[in-house]
Coordinates of C-alpha atoms and ligand atoms in Angstrom, one line a residue:
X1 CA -21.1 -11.4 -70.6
X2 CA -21.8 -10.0 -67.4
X3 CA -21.4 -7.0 -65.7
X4 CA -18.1 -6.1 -63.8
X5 CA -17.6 -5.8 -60.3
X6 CA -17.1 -2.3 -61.2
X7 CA -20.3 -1.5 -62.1
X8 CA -21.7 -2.9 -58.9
X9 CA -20.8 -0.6 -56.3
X10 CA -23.2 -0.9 -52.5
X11 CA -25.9 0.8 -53.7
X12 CA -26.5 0.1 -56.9
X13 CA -25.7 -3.4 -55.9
X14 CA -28.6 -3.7 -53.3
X15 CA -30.5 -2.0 -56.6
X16 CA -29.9 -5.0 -58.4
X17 CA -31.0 -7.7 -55.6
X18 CA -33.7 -5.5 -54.8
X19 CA -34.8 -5.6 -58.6
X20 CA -33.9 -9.2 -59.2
X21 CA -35.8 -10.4 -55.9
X22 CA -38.8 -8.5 -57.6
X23 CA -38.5 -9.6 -60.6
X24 CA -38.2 -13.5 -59.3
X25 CA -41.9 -12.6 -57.9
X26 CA -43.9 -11.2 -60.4
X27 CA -42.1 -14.1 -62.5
X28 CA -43.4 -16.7 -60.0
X29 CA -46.8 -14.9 -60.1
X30 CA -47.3 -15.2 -63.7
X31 CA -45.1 -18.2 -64.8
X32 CA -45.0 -22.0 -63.6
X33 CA -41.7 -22.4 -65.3
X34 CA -39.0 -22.5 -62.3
X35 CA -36.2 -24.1 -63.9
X36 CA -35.9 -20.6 -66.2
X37 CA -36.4 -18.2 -63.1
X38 CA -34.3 -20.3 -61.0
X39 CA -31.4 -20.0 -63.9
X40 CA -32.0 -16.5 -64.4
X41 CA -31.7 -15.7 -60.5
X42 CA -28.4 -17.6 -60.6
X43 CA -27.1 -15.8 -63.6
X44 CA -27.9 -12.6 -62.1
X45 CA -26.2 -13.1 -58.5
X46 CA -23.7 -14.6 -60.1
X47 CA -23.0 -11.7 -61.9
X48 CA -23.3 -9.3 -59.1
X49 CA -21.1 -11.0 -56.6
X50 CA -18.5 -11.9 -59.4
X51 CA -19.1 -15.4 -58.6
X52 CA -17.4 -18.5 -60.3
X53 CA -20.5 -21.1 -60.3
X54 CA -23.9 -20.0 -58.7
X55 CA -26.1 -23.5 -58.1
X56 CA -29.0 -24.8 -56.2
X57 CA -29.1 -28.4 -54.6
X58 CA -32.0 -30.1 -53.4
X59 CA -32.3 -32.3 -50.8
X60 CA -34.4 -35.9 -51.0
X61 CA -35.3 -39.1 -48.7
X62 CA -35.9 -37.0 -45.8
X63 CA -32.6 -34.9 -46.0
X64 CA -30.5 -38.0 -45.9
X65 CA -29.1 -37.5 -49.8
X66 CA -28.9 -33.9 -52.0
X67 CA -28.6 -32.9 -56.0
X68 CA -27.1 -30.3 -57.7
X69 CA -30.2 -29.6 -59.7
X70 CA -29.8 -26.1 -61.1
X71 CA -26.2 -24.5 -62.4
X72 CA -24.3 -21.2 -63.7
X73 CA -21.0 -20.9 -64.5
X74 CA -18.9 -18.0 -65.7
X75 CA -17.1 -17.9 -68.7
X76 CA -14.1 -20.6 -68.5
X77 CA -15.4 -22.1 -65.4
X78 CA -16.2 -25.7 -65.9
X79 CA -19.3 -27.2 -64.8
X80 CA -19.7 -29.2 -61.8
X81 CA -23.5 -30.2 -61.8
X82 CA -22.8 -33.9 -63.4
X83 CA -20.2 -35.2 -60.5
X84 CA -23.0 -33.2 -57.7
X85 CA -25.6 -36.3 -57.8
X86 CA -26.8 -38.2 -54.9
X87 CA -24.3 -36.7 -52.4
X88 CA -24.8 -37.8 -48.5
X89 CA -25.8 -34.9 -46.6
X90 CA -24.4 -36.6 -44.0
X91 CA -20.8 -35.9 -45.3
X92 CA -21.1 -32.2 -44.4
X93 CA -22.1 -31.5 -40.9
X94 CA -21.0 -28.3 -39.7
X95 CA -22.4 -27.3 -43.3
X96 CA -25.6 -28.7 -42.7
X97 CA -25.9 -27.6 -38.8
X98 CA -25.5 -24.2 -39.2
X99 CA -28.0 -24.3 -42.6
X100 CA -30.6 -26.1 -40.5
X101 CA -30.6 -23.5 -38.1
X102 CA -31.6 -20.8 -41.2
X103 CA -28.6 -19.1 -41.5
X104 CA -26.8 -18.3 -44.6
X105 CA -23.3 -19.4 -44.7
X106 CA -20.4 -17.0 -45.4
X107 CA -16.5 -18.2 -45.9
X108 CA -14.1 -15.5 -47.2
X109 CA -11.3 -18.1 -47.0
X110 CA -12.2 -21.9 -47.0
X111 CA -8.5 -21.9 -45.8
X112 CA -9.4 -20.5 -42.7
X113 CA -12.4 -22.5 -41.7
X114 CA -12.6 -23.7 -38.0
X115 CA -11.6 -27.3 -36.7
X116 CA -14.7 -29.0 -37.0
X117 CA -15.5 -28.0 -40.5
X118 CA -12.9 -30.5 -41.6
X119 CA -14.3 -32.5 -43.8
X120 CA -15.9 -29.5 -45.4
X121 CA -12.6 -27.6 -45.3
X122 CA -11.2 -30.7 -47.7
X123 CA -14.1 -31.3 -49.7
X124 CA -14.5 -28.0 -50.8
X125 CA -10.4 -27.4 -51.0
X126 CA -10.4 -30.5 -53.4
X127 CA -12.4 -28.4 -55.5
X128 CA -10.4 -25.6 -55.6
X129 CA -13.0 -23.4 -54.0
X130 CA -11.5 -20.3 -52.3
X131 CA -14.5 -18.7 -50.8
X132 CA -18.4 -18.9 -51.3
X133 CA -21.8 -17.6 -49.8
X134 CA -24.5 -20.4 -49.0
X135 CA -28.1 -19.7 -48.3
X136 CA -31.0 -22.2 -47.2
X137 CA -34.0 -22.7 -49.0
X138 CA -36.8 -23.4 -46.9
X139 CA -39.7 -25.5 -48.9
X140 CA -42.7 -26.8 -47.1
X141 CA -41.5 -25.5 -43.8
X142 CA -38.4 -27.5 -43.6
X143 CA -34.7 -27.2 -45.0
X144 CA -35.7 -28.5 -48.4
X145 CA -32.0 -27.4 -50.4
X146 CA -29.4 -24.4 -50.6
X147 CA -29.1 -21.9 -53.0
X148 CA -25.1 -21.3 -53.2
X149 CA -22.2 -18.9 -55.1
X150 CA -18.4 -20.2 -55.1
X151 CA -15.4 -18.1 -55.3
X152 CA -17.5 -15.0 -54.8
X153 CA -15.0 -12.0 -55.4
X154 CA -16.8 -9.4 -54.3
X155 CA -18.0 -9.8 -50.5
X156 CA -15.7 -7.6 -49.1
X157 CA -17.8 -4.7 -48.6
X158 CA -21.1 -6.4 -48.3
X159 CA -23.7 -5.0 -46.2
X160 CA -26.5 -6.8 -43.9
X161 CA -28.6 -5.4 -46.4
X162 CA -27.5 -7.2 -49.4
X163 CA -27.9 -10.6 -47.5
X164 CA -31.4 -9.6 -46.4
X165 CA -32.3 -9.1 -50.2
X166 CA -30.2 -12.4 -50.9
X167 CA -32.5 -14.0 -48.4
X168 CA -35.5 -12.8 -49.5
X169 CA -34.8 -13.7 -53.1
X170 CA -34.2 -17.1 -51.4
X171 CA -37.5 -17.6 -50.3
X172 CA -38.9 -16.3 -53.3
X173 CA -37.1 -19.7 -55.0
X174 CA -38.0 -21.9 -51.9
X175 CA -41.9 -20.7 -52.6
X176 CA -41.4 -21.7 -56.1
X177 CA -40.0 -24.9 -55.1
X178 CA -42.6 -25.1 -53.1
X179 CA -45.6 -24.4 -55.4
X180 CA -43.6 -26.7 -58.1
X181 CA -43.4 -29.8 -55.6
X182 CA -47.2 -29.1 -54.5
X183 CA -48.4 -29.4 -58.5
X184 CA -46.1 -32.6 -59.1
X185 CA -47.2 -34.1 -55.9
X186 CA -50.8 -32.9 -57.4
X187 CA -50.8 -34.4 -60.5
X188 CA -49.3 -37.9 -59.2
X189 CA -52.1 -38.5 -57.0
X190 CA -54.5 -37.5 -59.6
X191 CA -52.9 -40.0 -61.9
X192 CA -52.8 -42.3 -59.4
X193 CA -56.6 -41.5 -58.3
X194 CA -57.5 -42.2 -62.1
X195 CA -55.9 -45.2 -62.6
X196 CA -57.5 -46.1 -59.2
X197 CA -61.0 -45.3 -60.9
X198 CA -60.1 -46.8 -64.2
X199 CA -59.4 -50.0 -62.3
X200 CA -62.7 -49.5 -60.7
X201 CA -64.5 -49.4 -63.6
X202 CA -62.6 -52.8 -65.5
X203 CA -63.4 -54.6 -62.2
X204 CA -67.3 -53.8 -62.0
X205 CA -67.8 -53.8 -66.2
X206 CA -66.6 -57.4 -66.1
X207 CA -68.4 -58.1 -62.7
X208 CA -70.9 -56.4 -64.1
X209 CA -70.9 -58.6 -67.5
X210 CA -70.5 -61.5 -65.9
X211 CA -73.7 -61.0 -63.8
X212 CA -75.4 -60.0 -66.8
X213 CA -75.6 -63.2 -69.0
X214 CA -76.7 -65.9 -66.6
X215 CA -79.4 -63.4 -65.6
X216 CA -80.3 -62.6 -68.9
X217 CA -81.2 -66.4 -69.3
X218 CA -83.0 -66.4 -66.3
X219 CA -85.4 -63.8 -67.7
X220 CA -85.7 -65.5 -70.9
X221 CA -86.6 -68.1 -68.5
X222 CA -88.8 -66.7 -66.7
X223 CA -91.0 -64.9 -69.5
X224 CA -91.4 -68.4 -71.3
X225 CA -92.4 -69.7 -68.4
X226 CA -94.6 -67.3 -67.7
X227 CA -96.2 -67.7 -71.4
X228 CA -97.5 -71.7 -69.8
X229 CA -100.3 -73.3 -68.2
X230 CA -99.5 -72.4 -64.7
X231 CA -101.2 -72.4 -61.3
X232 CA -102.3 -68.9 -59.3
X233 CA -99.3 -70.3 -56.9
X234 CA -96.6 -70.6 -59.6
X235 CA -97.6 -67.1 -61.3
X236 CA -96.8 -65.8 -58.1
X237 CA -93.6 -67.1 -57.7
X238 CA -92.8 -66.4 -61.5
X239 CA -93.9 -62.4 -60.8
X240 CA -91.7 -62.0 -57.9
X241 CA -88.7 -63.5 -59.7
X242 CA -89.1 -61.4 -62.2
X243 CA -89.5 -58.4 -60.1
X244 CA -86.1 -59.7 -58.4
X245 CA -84.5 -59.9 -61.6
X246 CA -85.7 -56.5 -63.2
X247 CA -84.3 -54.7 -59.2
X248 CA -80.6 -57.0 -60.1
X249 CA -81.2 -55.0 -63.5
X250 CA -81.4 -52.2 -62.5
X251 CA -78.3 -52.4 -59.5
X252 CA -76.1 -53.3 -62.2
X253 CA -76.9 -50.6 -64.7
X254 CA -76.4 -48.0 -61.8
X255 CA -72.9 -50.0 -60.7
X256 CA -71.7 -49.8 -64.3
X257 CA -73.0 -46.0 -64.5
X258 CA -71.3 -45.1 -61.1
X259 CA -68.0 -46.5 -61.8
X260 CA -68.0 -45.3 -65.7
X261 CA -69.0 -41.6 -64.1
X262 CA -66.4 -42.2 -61.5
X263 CA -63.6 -42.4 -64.2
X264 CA -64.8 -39.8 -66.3
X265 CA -65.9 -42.1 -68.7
X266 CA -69.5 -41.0 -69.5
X267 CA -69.7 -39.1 -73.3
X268 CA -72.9 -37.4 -73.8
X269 CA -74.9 -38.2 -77.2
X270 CA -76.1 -35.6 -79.1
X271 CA -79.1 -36.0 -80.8
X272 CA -82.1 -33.8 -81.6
X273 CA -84.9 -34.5 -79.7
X274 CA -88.6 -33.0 -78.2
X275 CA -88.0 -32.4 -74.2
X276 CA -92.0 -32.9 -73.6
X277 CA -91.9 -36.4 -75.5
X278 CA -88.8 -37.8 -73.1
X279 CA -90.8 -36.6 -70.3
X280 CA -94.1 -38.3 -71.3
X281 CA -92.2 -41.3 -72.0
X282 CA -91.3 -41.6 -68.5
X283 CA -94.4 -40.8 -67.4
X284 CA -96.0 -43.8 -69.4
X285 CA -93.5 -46.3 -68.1
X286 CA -94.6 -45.0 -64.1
X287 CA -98.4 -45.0 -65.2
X288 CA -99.8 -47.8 -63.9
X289 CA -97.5 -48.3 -60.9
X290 CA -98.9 -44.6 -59.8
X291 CA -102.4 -45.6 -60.5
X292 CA -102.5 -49.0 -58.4
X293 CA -101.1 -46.5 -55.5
X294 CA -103.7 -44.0 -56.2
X295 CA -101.2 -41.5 -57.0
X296 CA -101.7 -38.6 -59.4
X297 CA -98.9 -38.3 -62.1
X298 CA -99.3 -35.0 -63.9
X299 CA -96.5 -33.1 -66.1
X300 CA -96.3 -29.6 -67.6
X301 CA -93.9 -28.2 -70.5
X302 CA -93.4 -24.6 -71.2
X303 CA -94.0 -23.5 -74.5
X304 CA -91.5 -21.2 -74.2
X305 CA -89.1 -24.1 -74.7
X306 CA -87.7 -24.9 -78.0
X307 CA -88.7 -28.3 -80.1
X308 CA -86.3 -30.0 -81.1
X309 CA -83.5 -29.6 -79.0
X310 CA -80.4 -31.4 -79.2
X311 CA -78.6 -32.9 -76.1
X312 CA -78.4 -36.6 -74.9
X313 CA -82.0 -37.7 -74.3
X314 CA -81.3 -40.4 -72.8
X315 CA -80.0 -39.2 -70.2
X316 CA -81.8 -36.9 -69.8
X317 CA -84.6 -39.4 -69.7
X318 CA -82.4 -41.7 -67.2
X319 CA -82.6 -38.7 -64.4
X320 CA -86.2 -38.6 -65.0
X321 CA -86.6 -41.9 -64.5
X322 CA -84.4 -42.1 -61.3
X323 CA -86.7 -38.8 -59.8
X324 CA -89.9 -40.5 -60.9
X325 CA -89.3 -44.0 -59.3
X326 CA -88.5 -42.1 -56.7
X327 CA -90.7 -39.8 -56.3
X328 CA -93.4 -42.7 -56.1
X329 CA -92.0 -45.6 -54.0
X330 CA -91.8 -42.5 -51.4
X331 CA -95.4 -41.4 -52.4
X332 CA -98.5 -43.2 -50.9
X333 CA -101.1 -40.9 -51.8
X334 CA -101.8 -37.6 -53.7
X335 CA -99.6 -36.4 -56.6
X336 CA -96.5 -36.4 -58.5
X337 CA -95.8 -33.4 -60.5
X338 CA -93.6 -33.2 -63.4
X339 CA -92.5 -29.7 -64.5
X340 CA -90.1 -28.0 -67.1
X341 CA -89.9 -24.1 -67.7
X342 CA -87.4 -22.3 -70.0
X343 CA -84.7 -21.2 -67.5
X344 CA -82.6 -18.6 -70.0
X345 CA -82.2 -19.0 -73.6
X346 CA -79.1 -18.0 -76.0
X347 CA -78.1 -17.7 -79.7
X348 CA -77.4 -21.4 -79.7
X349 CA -78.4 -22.9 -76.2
X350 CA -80.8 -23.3 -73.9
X351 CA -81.1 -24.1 -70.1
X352 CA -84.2 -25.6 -69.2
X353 CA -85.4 -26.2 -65.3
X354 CA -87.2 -29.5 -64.2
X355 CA -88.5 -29.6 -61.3
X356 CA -90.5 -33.8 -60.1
X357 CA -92.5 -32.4 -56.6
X358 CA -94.2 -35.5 -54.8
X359 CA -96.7 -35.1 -51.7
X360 CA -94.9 -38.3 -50.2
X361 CA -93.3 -38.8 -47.0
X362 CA -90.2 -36.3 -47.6
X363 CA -86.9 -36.8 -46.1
X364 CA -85.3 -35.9 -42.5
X365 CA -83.1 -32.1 -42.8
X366 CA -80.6 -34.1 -41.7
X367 CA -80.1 -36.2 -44.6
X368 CA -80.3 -33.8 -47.0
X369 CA -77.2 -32.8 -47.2
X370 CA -75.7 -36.1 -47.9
X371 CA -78.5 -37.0 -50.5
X372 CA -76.7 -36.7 -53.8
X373 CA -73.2 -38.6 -52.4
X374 CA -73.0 -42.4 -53.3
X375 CA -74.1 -45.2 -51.3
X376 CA -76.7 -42.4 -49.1
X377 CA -80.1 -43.4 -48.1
X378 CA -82.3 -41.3 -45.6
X379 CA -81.9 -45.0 -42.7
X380 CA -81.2 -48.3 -43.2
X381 CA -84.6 -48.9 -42.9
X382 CA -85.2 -47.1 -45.9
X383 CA -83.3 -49.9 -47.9
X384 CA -84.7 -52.8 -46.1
X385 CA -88.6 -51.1 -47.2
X386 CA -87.5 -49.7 -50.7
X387 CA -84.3 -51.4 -51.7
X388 CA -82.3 -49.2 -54.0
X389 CA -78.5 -49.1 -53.6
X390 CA -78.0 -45.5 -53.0
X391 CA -76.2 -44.9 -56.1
X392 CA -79.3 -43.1 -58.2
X393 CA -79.1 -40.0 -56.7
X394 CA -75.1 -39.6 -56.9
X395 CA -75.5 -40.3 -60.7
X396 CA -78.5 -38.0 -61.2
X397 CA -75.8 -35.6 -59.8
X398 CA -72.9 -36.4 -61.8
X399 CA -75.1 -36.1 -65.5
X400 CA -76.9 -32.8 -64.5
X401 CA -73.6 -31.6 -64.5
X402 CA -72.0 -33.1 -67.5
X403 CA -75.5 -31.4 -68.6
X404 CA -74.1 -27.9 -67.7
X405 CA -76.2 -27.7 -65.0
X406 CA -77.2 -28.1 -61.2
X407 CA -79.5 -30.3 -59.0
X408 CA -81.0 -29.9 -55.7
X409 CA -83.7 -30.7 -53.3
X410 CA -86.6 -29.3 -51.2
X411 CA -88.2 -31.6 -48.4
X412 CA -89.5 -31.6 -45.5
X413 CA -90.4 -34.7 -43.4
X414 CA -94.1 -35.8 -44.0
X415 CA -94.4 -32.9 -46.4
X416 CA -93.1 -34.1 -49.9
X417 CA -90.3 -33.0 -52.0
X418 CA -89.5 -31.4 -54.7
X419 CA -86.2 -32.2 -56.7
X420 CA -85.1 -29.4 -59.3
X421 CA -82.3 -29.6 -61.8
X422 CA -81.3 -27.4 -64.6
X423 CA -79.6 -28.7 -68.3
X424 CA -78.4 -26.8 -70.9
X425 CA -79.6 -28.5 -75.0
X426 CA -78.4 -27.5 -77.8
X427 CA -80.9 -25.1 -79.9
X428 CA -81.6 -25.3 -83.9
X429 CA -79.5 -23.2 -85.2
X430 CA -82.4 -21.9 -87.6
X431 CA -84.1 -21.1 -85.0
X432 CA -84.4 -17.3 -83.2
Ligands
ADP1 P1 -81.8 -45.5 -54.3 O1 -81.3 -46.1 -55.6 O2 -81.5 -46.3 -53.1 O3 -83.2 -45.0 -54.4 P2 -81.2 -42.7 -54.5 O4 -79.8 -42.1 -54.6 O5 -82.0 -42.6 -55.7 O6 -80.9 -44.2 -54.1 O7 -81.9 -42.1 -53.3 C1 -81.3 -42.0 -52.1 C2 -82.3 -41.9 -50.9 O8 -82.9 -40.6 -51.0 C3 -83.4 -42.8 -50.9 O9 -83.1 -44.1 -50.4 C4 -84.4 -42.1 -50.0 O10 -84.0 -42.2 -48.7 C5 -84.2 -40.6 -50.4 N1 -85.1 -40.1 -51.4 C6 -84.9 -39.9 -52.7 N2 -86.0 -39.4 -53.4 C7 -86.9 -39.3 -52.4 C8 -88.3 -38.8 -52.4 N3 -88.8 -38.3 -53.6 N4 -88.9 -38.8 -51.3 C9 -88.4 -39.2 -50.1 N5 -87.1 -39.7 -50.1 C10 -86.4 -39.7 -51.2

């Protein structure tokens, strides 16, 4: 039961706005839940005006059509809310002129409204209303609703005050409404960007399997072939087929990955594992490709680190791999250094840094920046030399981070590069 009209005399009246308008803020602050503040804010002007039905309607397809969405009704005053759906704006216009221009409106006698309130004069009669107090709700910088009191009882001696604390408890709401539009409008385009990148990722794992059986054959193909009596001509042609098909391999692993990564669909392994031995195994794959160019491949492991660790290796051995290949299709001479060094170490992890440094041609400050986003090559001449779709990079990115950690780069043209990223493993928990 609420208060009486008694116990709301002007001062201790504007109390009560003033603490209810405070009260709707720190609520807003702490709490997402409007629908509770916005019934406890009609509840309690309701109560203070002595008002009959405190509501809140919201307006939708651009203004044209409004909803009672929120309601309060004193004891033995029936509700109104259901009958209050999809209303034409439209059908109140000296209502809605005078809220559009931000004013609240104020009738002490619907009786004596003016002439061209007519049709709000009947509407409203029809009702039985006998007086009420409108205000507008601003959300998103336009009329958005109207926060309203009928048969208010006890305007009589209101002061410009108590609408100023009405207002402002107003745009607390319309904030609210605000803030509460904003993180529906927030989660329907992430839902929609997800099911966007879902899609994404059907599309390009059937494109993808599609691709990959014919071209499987053509490998089997190839290496049988290659296993005959064949001319210095036809080896040729059989070693640049299968270099063609190994580069289509290797496109379509990185479309599948992109896409997969795209839709938050990547799950890291977790298996236990020596960080030195992923790291050689790259090395042995790039081993003879380095020493035909006369480049150097080196690598150094800290002791410092733990053995074994546990964490996806590979993964792990897949951003290697990408840095490596890299590192020496942009290296023509000198060396390609491999380096991981115990970063920080607790109870039960570990972040180790790897750094790959080449001496190769390094890449233009401009492009830096842009290095780790998708489809990003230093020129388009880079792709005719090197091939490479510009994806390896981007996913290096994305499973460094699903690896707790960070990549970047250091380059200067003609002066080499040095790639660094950080991962966090998982430590043996018998271990100190
Ligand atoms: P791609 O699969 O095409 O190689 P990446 O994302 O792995 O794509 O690399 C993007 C671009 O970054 C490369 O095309 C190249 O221009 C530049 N780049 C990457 N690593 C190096 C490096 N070690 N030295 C010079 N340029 C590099």
């Amino acid at each position: 039961m609420g208060p009486l009209v008694s116990e709301y005399p002007a001062n201790s009246r504007r109390k009560a706005f003033q603490d209810l308008a405070f009260q709707l803020m720190s609520w807003f602050v702490k709490s997402n839940d409007i629908d509770a503040a916005v019934e406890v804010c009609l509840q309690r002007i309701g109560e203070i005006s002595r008002a009959g039905r405190a509501y809140v309607f919201l307006f939708h397809d651009n203004g044209r059509i409004m909803d009672n969405t929120h309601e309060w009704c004193a004891e033995g005053v029936t509700p109104e809310k259901e009958n209050l759906q999809g209303l034409e704006t439209s059908m109140f216009p000296w209502w809605m002129a005078r809220l559009r221009e931000g004013v609240h409106i104020h009738i002490t006698s619907v009786e004596g409204l003016p002439e061209e309130a007519s049709a709000e004069k009947e509407i409203l009669g029809s009702q039985g209303i006998k007086s009420l107090l409108v205000l507008p709700l601003s959300i998103q910088g336009e009329l958005g609703g109207y926060i309203g009191f009928d048969n208010v009882q006890d305007t009589s001696a209101w002061h410009d005050r108590d609408f100023q604390l009405l207002r402002m408890s107003a745009d607390i709401l319309g904030n609210a409404f605000e803030r509460d539009r904003a993180n529906q409008e927030l989660v329907k385009a992430k839902e929609k960007a997800e099911q966007a990148a879902k899609s994404k990722a059907e599309f390009a794992d059937y494109v993808a399997h599609e691709i990959r059986s014919p071209l499987t054959s053509i490998s089997v193909m190839v290496e049988a072939l290659g296993t005959m009596e064949l001319s210095e001509e036809q080896k040729e042609y059989i070693g640049l087929i299968r270099e063609g098909t190994t580069l289509l391999n290797a496109v379509i692993n990185q479309t599948l990955d992109f896409s997969r990564a795209q839709a938050g669909r990547i799950q890291l392994e977790c298996l236990s594992f020596d960080i030195a031995d992923v790291i050689r195994k790259r090395i042995d794959i790039h081993r003879n490709a380095a020493a035909k160019k006369g480049v150097e491949l080196s690598m150094t492991v800290d002791s410092k680190i733990p053995s074994p660790v546990t964490g996806d290796t590979h993964r792990l051995g897949q951003v290697f791999g990408n840095l490596v290949s890299n590192a020496l299709k942009f290296t023509d001479s000198g060396s390609i250094r491999i380096n991981a060094a115990l970063d920080s170490a607790k109870k039960n992890t570990v972040t180790v840094r790897f750094s790959v440094s080449d001496t190769g041609k390094g890449i233009a400050e401009e492009a830096i920046p842009l290095l780790f986003e998708r489809f990003s090559q230093e020129s388009a001449a880079t792709s005719r030399k090197h091939g490479g779709s510009g994806l390896g990079l981007a996913i290096c990115k994305y499973l460094v981070q699903l690896m707790g950690g960070a990549i970047h780069v250091e380059s200067k043209a003609g002066e080499g590069s040095v790639f660094t990223f950080t991962a966090q493993f998982g430590k043996n928990s018998f271990e100190n």
